[in-house]
Amino acid sequence: MDEENWELRHGWEEQYNSEEYLNILNSAFYMYYTDKRHESGGKPKQEDHTYPSEEWRMRDRVKTVFAGLMLCLNIGVDPPDVVKTSPTATLECWIDPAAPSSASTKIMESIGKALQTQYETLSIRTRYKQFLDPSVDETKRCCVTLRRNSRDERVLFHYNGHGVPLPTSSGEIWYFNRNYTQYIPVSLYDLQQWLAGPSIYVLDVSHAGNVIANFGRFIEKHEQDNKDALEKEPDAVVQTYADNILLAACGKAETLPTNPDLPADLFTACLTTPVSISLRCFVLNSQIPIDITLKDLDKVPGRLQERRTPLGELNWIFTAITDTIAWNSLSRKDFRKLFRQDLMVAALFRNYLLAERLMKANNCHPETRPELPATHNHPLWQSWDLAIEMVLTQLPAMVISEAGGPHYEYQHSTFFAEQLTAFEVYLSQGAPEQNAPDQLPIVLQVLLSQVHRLRALILLSRFLDLGPWAVNLALSIGIFPYVLKLLQSAAHELKPVMIFIWARILAVDQSCQSDLLKDNGYKYFLTVLKPDAGIPVTNASEHRAMSAFIIAMFCKDFHQGQVVSLSPELFQACLDHVGDPENPLLRQWSCLCISMLWQDFPEAKWAGIRVKAHEKLCEMVLDPVPEVRASALHALRTFLGIPDLTDQVAQTEQAIASTVMVMTTDGNSMVRSELLVFFSHFVKRYESKFLVAAYDELVDERNRLRGLESKNEYSKISSAHTNSYATTNEMSSRREQISKYSIHASIWKYLLIMSVDPHLEVAQNAIAVTDYVHMKLLASALGPHAQAAMEDLAQLGRRPVLSRQPSAAPLPRLADIPISVNSQTLKKNEGYLSMSIKRTASVAAALKHLALGSPVPADNTIPTSSSSTNLRTQHQQPRASGLMRARVPDEWSRPPDAHDHTIPSVDYQQAKIPVPRDFRIESANDGRTLPLKSGFYDWSIEYFREPQMKPNEPDEPGSGDYNSRLWRRMRNERTLSVTQPLKGLAGTSRWDVPDGSFALGSQPMKMCFHQFEDHLAIADDRDSICIWDWQQKIRLTRFSNGNPTGSRITETKFINEDDQALLITGSSDGVVKIFRDYASEEAVELVSAFRGLNDLVPSNKNVGLVFNWQQGQGKLLVAGDVKVIRIWNAATEICTNEIPARSGSCITSLTSDQVAGDIFVAGYGDGAIRVFDQREKPATAMKQAWRSHKQWITNVHMQRGGMRELISGSRNGEIKLWDIRMKEEIRTITATRNTLRTLSVHEHAPVFATGSDKHNINFFNVNGAFLNSVVPQSSFLQHNRANPIASTAFHPHRMMLACSALNDHHINLFTCQDRRSMVQEL
């Protein structure tokens, strides 16, 4: 064909050659059935129940309530074993005792008062008692009083022993006698007995290490004494000696520094005045010339408590640095105990880190119990030195300014801004290996500042978004009191980030409910939830969804939260958001918020009735998002159970039940599982009525199996046992009407249908409900009669069943069952799922599980209906389609394989049935009771535990998934670039080059090539699927589709082929299943399973189910032995449209435009071909009808590429080419004079292949030219030239055909010339 005359069929060349249009189609590519709900099936992860993994609340919080300050200085008298240098250090608490200003007693009082003042900067609430040069008796009395007053709280014991001898090697410390004439040692054993525990000892004395070295030995002795005392007298009162903390100034043989420029109590100065001593040491040791004297240090302006002043800013930075050093150096347990449990202990240990640094610089090595790792050389100390330097360099100018000189504006430190930047860098790296960030304690301190607060909160929210481990780290560092306090802030700009942070916290730890209640913090989120509340972000609806989540968590299992949250305004806000068309997350959590609000709270349910909340929720059963539909079901389920079961309540609940019955045919298994939980609650609430419905169904089933009139048999049984439930025939008749036409009978039939659901988990749960009802029925007054009916059913069910051929008819159906629908039931949307029941499961099948005691049969197949059906007349006879059609031979409208008889394989083995992820078979001993429990709410919470800010792993450049996806994309492009040039040669070349064969082990019936992987999916005549690597000729996996007996696989395709593909199958019983990891024997799993068709018409001219998958549109077109074509939306997992088939004949084949996806074509069993447009209304969707074919349409196919040829083939061997704009065919080709068994069309090359019942395959180009004929290879024992061709399939891109013959288990591959020679020719 000349380039000038080349154009696409159907008038699409202009549209599809438009680069803009193709770019739009390319950008709209989605992956289907890969969402989280398909990964988990709506079941929460087991490990999520362990959060919080660490207890961050200090349940055993201890306070230091009393402190004894022991100053043994004895000013003017040096102890005998102490040698002082000259000059020496003299300052005690920054006071010089040698100053000749006043008497020694006054000096002691000043020092004692100064020490208390220094300690009060650490903890103002602690009550201090000074003991100046105390005697032994005073010390004992003091310690005993402190312990008695403190009870079980901590006591601080500060000991300054600069005026007494050094501690002995056994740990004794010295005091005075009453007259100060002798030094008296006090043993550690006695001191411990006086103070007991918990206590904290601060020892500022040389050789202080001796005390630490002996402390543990004496504690053990005390504990042994306690043990002995309790053995003698179990009721004896003993003291506790646990939880003691020691801070010692130096080691065993070390002497305190005597540098005259430093205070004599350097250790105490570090512990109580860290900023002052840091300034002094910096000036003394600075290598940079600074024109500042030690006296100038007292002129640093500001107060420690005011963070915007130089002195306060230094104190603030010091706290942040020491907290961070401790956080990075200590274990989490020690950090919480020492830095978060007690305000006094935290302050002392922060300051101890400085003491370790300064004391070691002066040749002393402080010691602690518990022991801490060395921190004196931590890199953050350099930041501390820089902060001090920045203040001191500005000090002269500030001093001059305060003295009346030129005004000087203090330049604040950049420390916090720089640390936030470092934290941001950490977050940008994605928190590798979940390592804790060094800057987290600093972020905590920054929250105290309004200047950096917003930035710190934003970074904190990004950190919390990393997952529960990050939330636990933040809570353990002490973030909770800060974010709780910020709920009182009126700052508008903080609202979005506060909502985000609180959502992450509550997702991990629900125990924060009482904290929200305590200070009315919950009102913060109630205000945001109002539709008219302004939020300064573009995605306000997402933050309202988080607020709804927070309120839902606040109400969950917390009655006080429900009480304070209950208001018409909250109901109205949630109901308004339920209708939000943009954000499904907001709709989902608005439903769940209502659910948690009225769960087990009748007042809230009545409030919901007043605002018609249940009616609004009923409208959500048609929501396009499965999670929203499941959330609405969750809320409607928790609505059930108002204690006062009045007529109004019963009518409301029954109206809800009648509305949600439509969801039994929902395409999402998670929704159906949630519906079963609703049904189980409804059954439990109206148990007696369901027993009657179950009994009636048993009787009806028995009557159907016996072929008797249901009404006559029922009247005999009911009159024989009228004493059990009625006293008159009138009451019996009335009960018959109630049970037969009630909502309970309808739900019971739905439960029986769901007990044979194609999804194993749904079926198992439904069986649990039906088993429960049957067991209760057997234990009721109707038990003997029910038992008799069950035995009759068991006998009737033992009738021999002939093995059905692969083309056997699908399962039968029941006549339409009337449903009691309340006036409040919603109107069905156009094209949505039909509310009438078309087919029910057999009671006998349900009873089978009850008798066996196992919800899943031993062969792992789903039970099917074994009942006969009482079909209406109009369903028994196919509708006549005119006199001309009636004269057509019956054979013409039968499938080509109608009379096939396959020879079964002797070594055929049942393959493993893939199950959903984490599926567990429940045994009869598991003792499942009603109502069923739902895990949907816990599963929904997981959304807020997962990262939302960072890209998904496959979208993150550099990640393993991203690289794999990039590699697959390059492979796909390479495949296209190699194969596309070959399609021109394929139309004129011979297709007779064998490319290998392999034995399947069973009869191949359906085949499908993967576009890019070397995978060939093959379905046999039973229910097995094999995946072969056609390149290596090896079988990758084999598994069972789990078909019921008598049904077969009718379609198999790949979806998501551009990336990680899934396998989708269709069966003759109307079931569609989707599998992931299909190429791995161990990893293959069931992703989804649903009934694509639930009203199959029994027929011996049966095709079962056929479908066409549209990847671009994400739609599955399903048809077959039905009167409609159903369009299932893969994204919403609901049937969005039902287009009338416009024929009484079955649909044998479906094909569609794979680019835009609007046009599809159906081939019929009577030879008709019809073209439909999805964009039109169902009544006017048919745009073209061709009746040139007179026999069964074997296949109709529209090419994906190339000329977009539309090719059809009928049973008599006629091949026709069509253009949807024309009334007649473009070309007719007679491919064979025999029966046409298969027709395959190449997606891109102008070639098609036909298989006949004479064991040969003919190749043609679209111009009608015959290319060649091939005969599939067979094994020696099975070689038969009369075997019909069973299946053919072209590779979508490569010039390759796979084929198989009937009663031959081999797959043969043929290519167009030799592949290497074709490449060379090009």
mmCIF file of C-alpha atoms in Angstrom, residues 66 68 70 129 131 136-151 155-157 189-197 199 201 239 241:
data_model
loop_
_atom_site.group_PDB
_atom_site.id
_atom_site.type_symbol
_atom_site.label_atom_id
_atom_site.label_comp_id
_atom_site.label_asym_id
_atom_site.label_seq_id
_atom_site.Cartn_x
_atom_site.Cartn_y
_atom_site.Cartn_z
ATOM 1 C CA PHE A 66 13.179 17.522 99.400
ATOM 2 C CA GLY A 68 19.439 18.525 102.086
ATOM 3 C CA MET A 70 25.311 19.740 103.601
ATOM 4 C CA LYS A 129 17.057 22.588 103.834
ATOM 5 C CA PHE A 131 22.814 22.298 107.004
ATOM 6 C CA VAL A 136 26.701 13.770 113.074
ATOM 7 C CA ASP A 137 23.518 13.944 115.142
ATOM 8 C CA GLU A 138 22.177 16.818 113.106
ATOM 9 C CA THR A 139 23.012 14.951 109.917
ATOM 10 C CA LYS A 140 21.173 11.839 111.056
ATOM 11 C CA ARG A 141 18.177 13.829 112.210
ATOM 12 C CA CYS A 142 18.152 15.762 108.976
ATOM 13 C CA CYS A 143 18.369 12.687 106.732
ATOM 14 C CA VAL A 144 15.684 10.779 108.612
ATOM 15 C CA THR A 145 13.366 13.803 108.474
ATOM 16 C CA LEU A 146 13.959 14.260 104.768
ATOM 17 C CA ARG A 147 13.085 10.634 104.062
ATOM 18 C CA ARG A 148 10.021 10.709 106.279
ATOM 19 C CA ASN A 149 8.684 13.845 104.617
ATOM 20 C CA SER A 150 9.497 12.644 101.108
ATOM 21 C CA ARG A 151 7.831 9.250 101.566
ATOM 22 C CA VAL A 155 15.654 13.022 98.178
ATOM 23 C CA LEU A 156 18.624 15.122 97.103
ATOM 24 C CA PHE A 157 21.697 14.855 99.302
ATOM 25 C CA TYR A 189 25.825 1.924 105.599
ATOM 26 C CA ASP A 190 24.419 4.398 108.163
ATOM 27 C CA LEU A 191 23.937 7.153 105.600
ATOM 28 C CA GLN A 192 22.023 4.791 103.350
ATOM 29 C CA GLN A 193 19.871 3.685 106.226
ATOM 30 C CA TRP A 194 19.007 7.295 107.065
ATOM 31 C CA LEU A 195 18.212 8.351 103.504
ATOM 32 C CA ALA A 196 16.997 5.043 102.041
ATOM 33 C CA GLY A 197 15.806 5.306 98.433
ATOM 34 C CA SER A 199 17.906 9.315 96.534
ATOM 35 C CA TYR A 201 23.842 12.000 96.059
ATOM 36 C CA GLN A 239 12.910 0.343 103.663
ATOM 37 C CA TYR A 241 17.192 1.091 98.837
#
